[in-house]
mmCIF file of C-alpha atoms in Angstrom:
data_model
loop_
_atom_site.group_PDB
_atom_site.id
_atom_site.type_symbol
_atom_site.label_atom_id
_atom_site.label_comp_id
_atom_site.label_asym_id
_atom_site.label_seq_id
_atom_site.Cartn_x
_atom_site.Cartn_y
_atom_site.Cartn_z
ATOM 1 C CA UNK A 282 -73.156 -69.385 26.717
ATOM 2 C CA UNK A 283 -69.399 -69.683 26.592
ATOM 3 C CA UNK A 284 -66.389 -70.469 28.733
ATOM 4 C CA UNK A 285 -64.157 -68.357 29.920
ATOM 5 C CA UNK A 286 -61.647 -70.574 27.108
ATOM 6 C CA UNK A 287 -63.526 -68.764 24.128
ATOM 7 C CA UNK A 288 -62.957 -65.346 25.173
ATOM 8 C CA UNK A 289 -61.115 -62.929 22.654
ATOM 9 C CA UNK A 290 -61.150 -59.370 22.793
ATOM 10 C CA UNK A 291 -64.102 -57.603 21.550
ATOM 11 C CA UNK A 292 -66.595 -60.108 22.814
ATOM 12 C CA UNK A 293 -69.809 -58.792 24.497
ATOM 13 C CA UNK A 294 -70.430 -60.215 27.550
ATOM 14 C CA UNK A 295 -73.835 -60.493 29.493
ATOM 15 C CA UNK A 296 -72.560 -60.167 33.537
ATOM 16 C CA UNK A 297 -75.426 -59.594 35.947
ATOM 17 C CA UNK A 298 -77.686 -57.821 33.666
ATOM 18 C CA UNK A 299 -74.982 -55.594 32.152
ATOM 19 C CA UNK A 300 -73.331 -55.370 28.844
ATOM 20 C CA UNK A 301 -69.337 -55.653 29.175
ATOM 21 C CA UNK A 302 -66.890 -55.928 26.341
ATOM 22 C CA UNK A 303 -63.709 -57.457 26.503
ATOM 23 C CA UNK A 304 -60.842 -55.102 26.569
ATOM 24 C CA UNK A 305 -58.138 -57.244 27.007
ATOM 25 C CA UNK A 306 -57.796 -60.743 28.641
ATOM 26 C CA UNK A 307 -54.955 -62.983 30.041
ATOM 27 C CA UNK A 308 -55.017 -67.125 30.525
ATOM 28 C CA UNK A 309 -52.774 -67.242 33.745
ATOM 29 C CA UNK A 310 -51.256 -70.914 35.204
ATOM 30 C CA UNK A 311 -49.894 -70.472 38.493
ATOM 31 C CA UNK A 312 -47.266 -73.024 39.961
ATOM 32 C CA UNK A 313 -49.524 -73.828 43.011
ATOM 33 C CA UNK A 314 -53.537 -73.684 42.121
ATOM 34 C CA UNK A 315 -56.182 -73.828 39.418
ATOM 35 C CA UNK A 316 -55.379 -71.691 36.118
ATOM 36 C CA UNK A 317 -57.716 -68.544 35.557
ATOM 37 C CA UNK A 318 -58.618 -65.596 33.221
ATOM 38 C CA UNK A 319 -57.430 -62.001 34.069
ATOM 39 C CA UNK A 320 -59.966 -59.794 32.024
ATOM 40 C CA UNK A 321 -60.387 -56.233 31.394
ATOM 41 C CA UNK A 322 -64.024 -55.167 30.960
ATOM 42 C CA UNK A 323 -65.449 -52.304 29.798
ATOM 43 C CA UNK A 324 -68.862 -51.329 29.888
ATOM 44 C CA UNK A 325 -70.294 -50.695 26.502
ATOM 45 C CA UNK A 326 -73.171 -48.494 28.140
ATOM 46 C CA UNK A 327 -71.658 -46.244 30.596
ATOM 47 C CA UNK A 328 -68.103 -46.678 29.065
ATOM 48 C CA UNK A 329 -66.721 -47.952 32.609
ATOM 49 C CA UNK A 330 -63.560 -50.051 33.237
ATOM 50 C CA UNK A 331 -63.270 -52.350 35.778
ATOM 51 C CA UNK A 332 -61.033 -55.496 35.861
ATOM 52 C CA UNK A 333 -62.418 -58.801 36.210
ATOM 53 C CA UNK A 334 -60.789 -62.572 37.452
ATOM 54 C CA UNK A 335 -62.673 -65.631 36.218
ATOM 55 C CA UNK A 336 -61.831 -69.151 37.267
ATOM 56 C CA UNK A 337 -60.438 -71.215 34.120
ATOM 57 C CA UNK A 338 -63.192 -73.118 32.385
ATOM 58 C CA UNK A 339 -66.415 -70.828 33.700
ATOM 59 C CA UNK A 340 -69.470 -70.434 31.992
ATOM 60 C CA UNK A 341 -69.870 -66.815 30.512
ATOM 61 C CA UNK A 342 -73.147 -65.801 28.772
ATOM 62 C CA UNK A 343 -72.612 -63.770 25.939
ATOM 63 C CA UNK A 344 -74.927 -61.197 24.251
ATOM 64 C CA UNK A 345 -75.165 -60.683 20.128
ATOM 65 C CA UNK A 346 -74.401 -57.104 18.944
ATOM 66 C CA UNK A 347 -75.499 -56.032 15.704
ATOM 67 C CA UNK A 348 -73.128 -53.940 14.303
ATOM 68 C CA UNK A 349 -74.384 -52.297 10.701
ATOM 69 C CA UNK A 350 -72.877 -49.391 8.813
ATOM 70 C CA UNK A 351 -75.719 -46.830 8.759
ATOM 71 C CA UNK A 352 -76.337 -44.155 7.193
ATOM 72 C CA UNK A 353 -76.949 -40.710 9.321
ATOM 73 C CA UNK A 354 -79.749 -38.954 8.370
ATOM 74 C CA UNK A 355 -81.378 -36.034 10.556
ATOM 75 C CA UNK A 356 -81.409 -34.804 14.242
ATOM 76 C CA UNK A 357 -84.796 -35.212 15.357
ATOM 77 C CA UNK A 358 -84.415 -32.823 18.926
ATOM 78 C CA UNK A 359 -82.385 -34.840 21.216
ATOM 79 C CA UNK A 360 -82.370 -37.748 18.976
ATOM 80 C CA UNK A 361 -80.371 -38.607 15.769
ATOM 81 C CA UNK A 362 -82.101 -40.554 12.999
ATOM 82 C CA UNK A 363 -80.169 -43.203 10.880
ATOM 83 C CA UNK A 364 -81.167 -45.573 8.175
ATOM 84 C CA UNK A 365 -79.933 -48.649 7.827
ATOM 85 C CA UNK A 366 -77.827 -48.919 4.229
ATOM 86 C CA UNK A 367 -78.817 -52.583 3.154
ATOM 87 C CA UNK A 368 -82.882 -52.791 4.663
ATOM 88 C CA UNK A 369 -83.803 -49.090 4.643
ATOM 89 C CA UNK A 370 -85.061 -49.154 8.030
ATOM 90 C CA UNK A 371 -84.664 -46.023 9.871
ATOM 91 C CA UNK A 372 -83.573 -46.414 13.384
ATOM 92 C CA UNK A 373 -83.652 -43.277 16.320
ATOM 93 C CA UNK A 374 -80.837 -43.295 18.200
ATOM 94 C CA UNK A 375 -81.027 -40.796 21.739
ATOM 95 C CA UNK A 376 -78.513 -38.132 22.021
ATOM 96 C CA UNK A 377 -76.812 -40.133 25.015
ATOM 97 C CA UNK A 378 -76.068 -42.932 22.966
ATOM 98 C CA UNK A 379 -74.132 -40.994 20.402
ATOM 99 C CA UNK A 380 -72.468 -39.164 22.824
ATOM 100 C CA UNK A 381 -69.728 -36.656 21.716
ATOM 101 C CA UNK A 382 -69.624 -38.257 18.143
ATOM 102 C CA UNK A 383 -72.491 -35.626 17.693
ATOM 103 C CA UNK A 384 -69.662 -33.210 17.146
ATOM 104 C CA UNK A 385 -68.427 -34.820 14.236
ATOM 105 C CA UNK A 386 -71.939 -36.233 12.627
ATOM 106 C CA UNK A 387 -72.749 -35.006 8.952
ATOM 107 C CA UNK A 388 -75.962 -35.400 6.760
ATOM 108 C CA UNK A 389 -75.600 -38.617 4.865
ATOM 109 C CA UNK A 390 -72.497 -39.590 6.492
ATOM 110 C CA UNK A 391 -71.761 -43.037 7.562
ATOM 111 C CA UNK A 392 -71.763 -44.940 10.538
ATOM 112 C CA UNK A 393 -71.486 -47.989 12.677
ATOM 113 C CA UNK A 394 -74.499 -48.639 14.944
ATOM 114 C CA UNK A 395 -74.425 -51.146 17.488
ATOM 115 C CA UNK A 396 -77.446 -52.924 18.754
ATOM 116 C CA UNK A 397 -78.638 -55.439 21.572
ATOM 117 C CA UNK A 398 -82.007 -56.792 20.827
ATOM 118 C CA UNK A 399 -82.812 -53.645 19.032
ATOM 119 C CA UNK A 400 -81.722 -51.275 21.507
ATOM 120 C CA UNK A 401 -78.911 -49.064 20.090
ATOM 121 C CA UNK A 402 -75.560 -49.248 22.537
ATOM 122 C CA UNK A 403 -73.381 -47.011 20.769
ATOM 123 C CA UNK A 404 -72.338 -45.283 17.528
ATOM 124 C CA UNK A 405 -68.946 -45.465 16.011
ATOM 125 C CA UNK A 406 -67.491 -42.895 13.283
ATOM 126 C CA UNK A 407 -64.969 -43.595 11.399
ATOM 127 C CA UNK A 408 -61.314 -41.983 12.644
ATOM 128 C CA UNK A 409 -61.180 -38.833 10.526
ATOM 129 C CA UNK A 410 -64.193 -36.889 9.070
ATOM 130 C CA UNK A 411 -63.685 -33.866 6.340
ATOM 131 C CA UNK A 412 -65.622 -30.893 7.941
ATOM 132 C CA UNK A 413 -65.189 -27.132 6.707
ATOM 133 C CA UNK A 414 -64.360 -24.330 8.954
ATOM 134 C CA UNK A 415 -67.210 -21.689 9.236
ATOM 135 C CA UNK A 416 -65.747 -19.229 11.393
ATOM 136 C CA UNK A 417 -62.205 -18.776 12.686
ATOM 137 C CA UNK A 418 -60.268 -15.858 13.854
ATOM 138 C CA UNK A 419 -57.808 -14.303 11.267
ATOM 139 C CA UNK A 420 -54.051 -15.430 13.020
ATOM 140 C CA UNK A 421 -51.462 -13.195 13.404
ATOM 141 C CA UNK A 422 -47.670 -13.804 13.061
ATOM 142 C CA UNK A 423 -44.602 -13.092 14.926
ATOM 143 C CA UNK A 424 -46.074 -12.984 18.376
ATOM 144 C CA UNK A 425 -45.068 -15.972 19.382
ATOM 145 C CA UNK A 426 -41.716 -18.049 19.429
ATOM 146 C CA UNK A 427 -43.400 -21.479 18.526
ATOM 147 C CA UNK A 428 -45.932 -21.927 16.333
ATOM 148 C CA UNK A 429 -49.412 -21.545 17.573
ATOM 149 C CA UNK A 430 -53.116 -22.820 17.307
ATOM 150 C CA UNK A 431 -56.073 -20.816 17.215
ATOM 151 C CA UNK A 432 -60.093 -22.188 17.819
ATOM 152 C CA UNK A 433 -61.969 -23.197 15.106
ATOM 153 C CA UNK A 434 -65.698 -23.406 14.616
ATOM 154 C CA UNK A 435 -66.347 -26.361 11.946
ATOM 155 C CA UNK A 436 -70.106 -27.131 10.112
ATOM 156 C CA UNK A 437 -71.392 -29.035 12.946
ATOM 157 C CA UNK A 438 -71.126 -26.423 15.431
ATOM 158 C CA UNK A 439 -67.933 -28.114 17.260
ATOM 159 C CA UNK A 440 -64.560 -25.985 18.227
ATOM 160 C CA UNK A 441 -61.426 -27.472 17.036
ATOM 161 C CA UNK A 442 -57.599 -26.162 17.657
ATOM 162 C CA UNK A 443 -56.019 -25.509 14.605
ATOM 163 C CA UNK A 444 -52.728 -23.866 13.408
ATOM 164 C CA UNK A 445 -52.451 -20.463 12.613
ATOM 165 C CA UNK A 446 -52.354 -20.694 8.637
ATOM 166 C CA UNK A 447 -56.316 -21.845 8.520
ATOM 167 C CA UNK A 448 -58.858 -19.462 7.284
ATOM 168 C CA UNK A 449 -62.536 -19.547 7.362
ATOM 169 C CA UNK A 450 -64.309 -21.626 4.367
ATOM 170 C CA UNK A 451 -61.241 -24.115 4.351
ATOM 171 C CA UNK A 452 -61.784 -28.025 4.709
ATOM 172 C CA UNK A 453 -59.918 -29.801 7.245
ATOM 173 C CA UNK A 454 -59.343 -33.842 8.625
ATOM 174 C CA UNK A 455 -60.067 -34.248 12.414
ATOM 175 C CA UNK A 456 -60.053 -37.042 14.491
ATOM 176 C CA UNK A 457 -63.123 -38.317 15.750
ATOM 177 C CA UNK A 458 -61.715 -40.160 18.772
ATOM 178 C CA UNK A 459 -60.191 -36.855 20.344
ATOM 179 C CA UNK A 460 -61.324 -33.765 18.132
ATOM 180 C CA UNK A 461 -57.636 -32.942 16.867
ATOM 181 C CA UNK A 462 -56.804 -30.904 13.946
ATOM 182 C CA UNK A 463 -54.643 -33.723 11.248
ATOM 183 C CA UNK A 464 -54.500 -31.430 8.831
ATOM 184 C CA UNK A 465 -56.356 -30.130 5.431
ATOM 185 C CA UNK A 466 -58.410 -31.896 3.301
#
């Protein structure tokens, strides 16, 4: 348990049976009245946003992620097998949970997985990933008056836009949090 006092973004919050983290949060005094917290919560399950007022000085119960950097190992069907780097326990994670970062996962590449009570919550990549380009149309120039970007099929079987200049069997940087092209690796 905590008051609403020790909040700080990031936190994990247990509210009604939920799991909310703390987006962003604001102590506010008014002239006339008690003091209390304006907080932005998102749900770490469902990825909802909703914003939340707490009286100053509330009792908050919080819940203990377990974040460890993992190491990615198969897809098992639906489900995506990592293994943790210190205890080499392997962990399944369901294809839900890892969402669209399936787009962007690599054999032996590394990984934060979250857990509550051994129940993964999410999986976070790091920004940019190195992935070659297996098939791509050849571009062609001067049809255009700006440059132009083409679809890209990279290793994992995701479609990326990139510029015009990329040929098949190149390496590129994309990010993970929106799937753009940053440029070649």
């Amino acid at each position: 348990m905590a008051t609403t006092n020790d909040l700080k973004n990031g936190l994990v919050l247990n509210l009604d049976g939920e799991l909310w983290s703390v987006v962003e949060f604001q102590h506010v005094k008014p002239g006339k009245g008690g003091a209390f917290v304006r907080t932005t919560l998102k749900n770490v399950l469902s990825g909802k946003v909703v914003d939340k007022t707490f009286n100053a000085g509330t009792k908050v119960e919080t819940a203990t992620v377990d974040k460890r950097t993992m190491q990615y190992l198969y897809a098992d069907g639906e489900d995506y097998v990592f293994m943790d780097m210190e205890t080499f326990d392997q962990i399944t994670v369901p294809g839900g949970t890892v969402g669209e970062a399936a787009n962007y996962l690599l054999p032996e590449a590394e990984a934060i997985v979250a857990t509550h009570e051994g129940v993964p919550l999410y999986v976070e990549l790091p920004t940019s990933v190195v992935l070659e380009i297996t098939y791509t149309e050849p571009g062609l120039q001067g049809d255009r008056s700006t440059g132009g970007n083409k679809p890209a099929t990279v290793e994992t079987g995701a479609t990326v836009q990139v510029p015009l200049f990329i040929t098949t069997g190149e390496k590129i940087k994309v990010d993970t949090r929106d799937g753009r092209y940053l440029g070649r690796a």
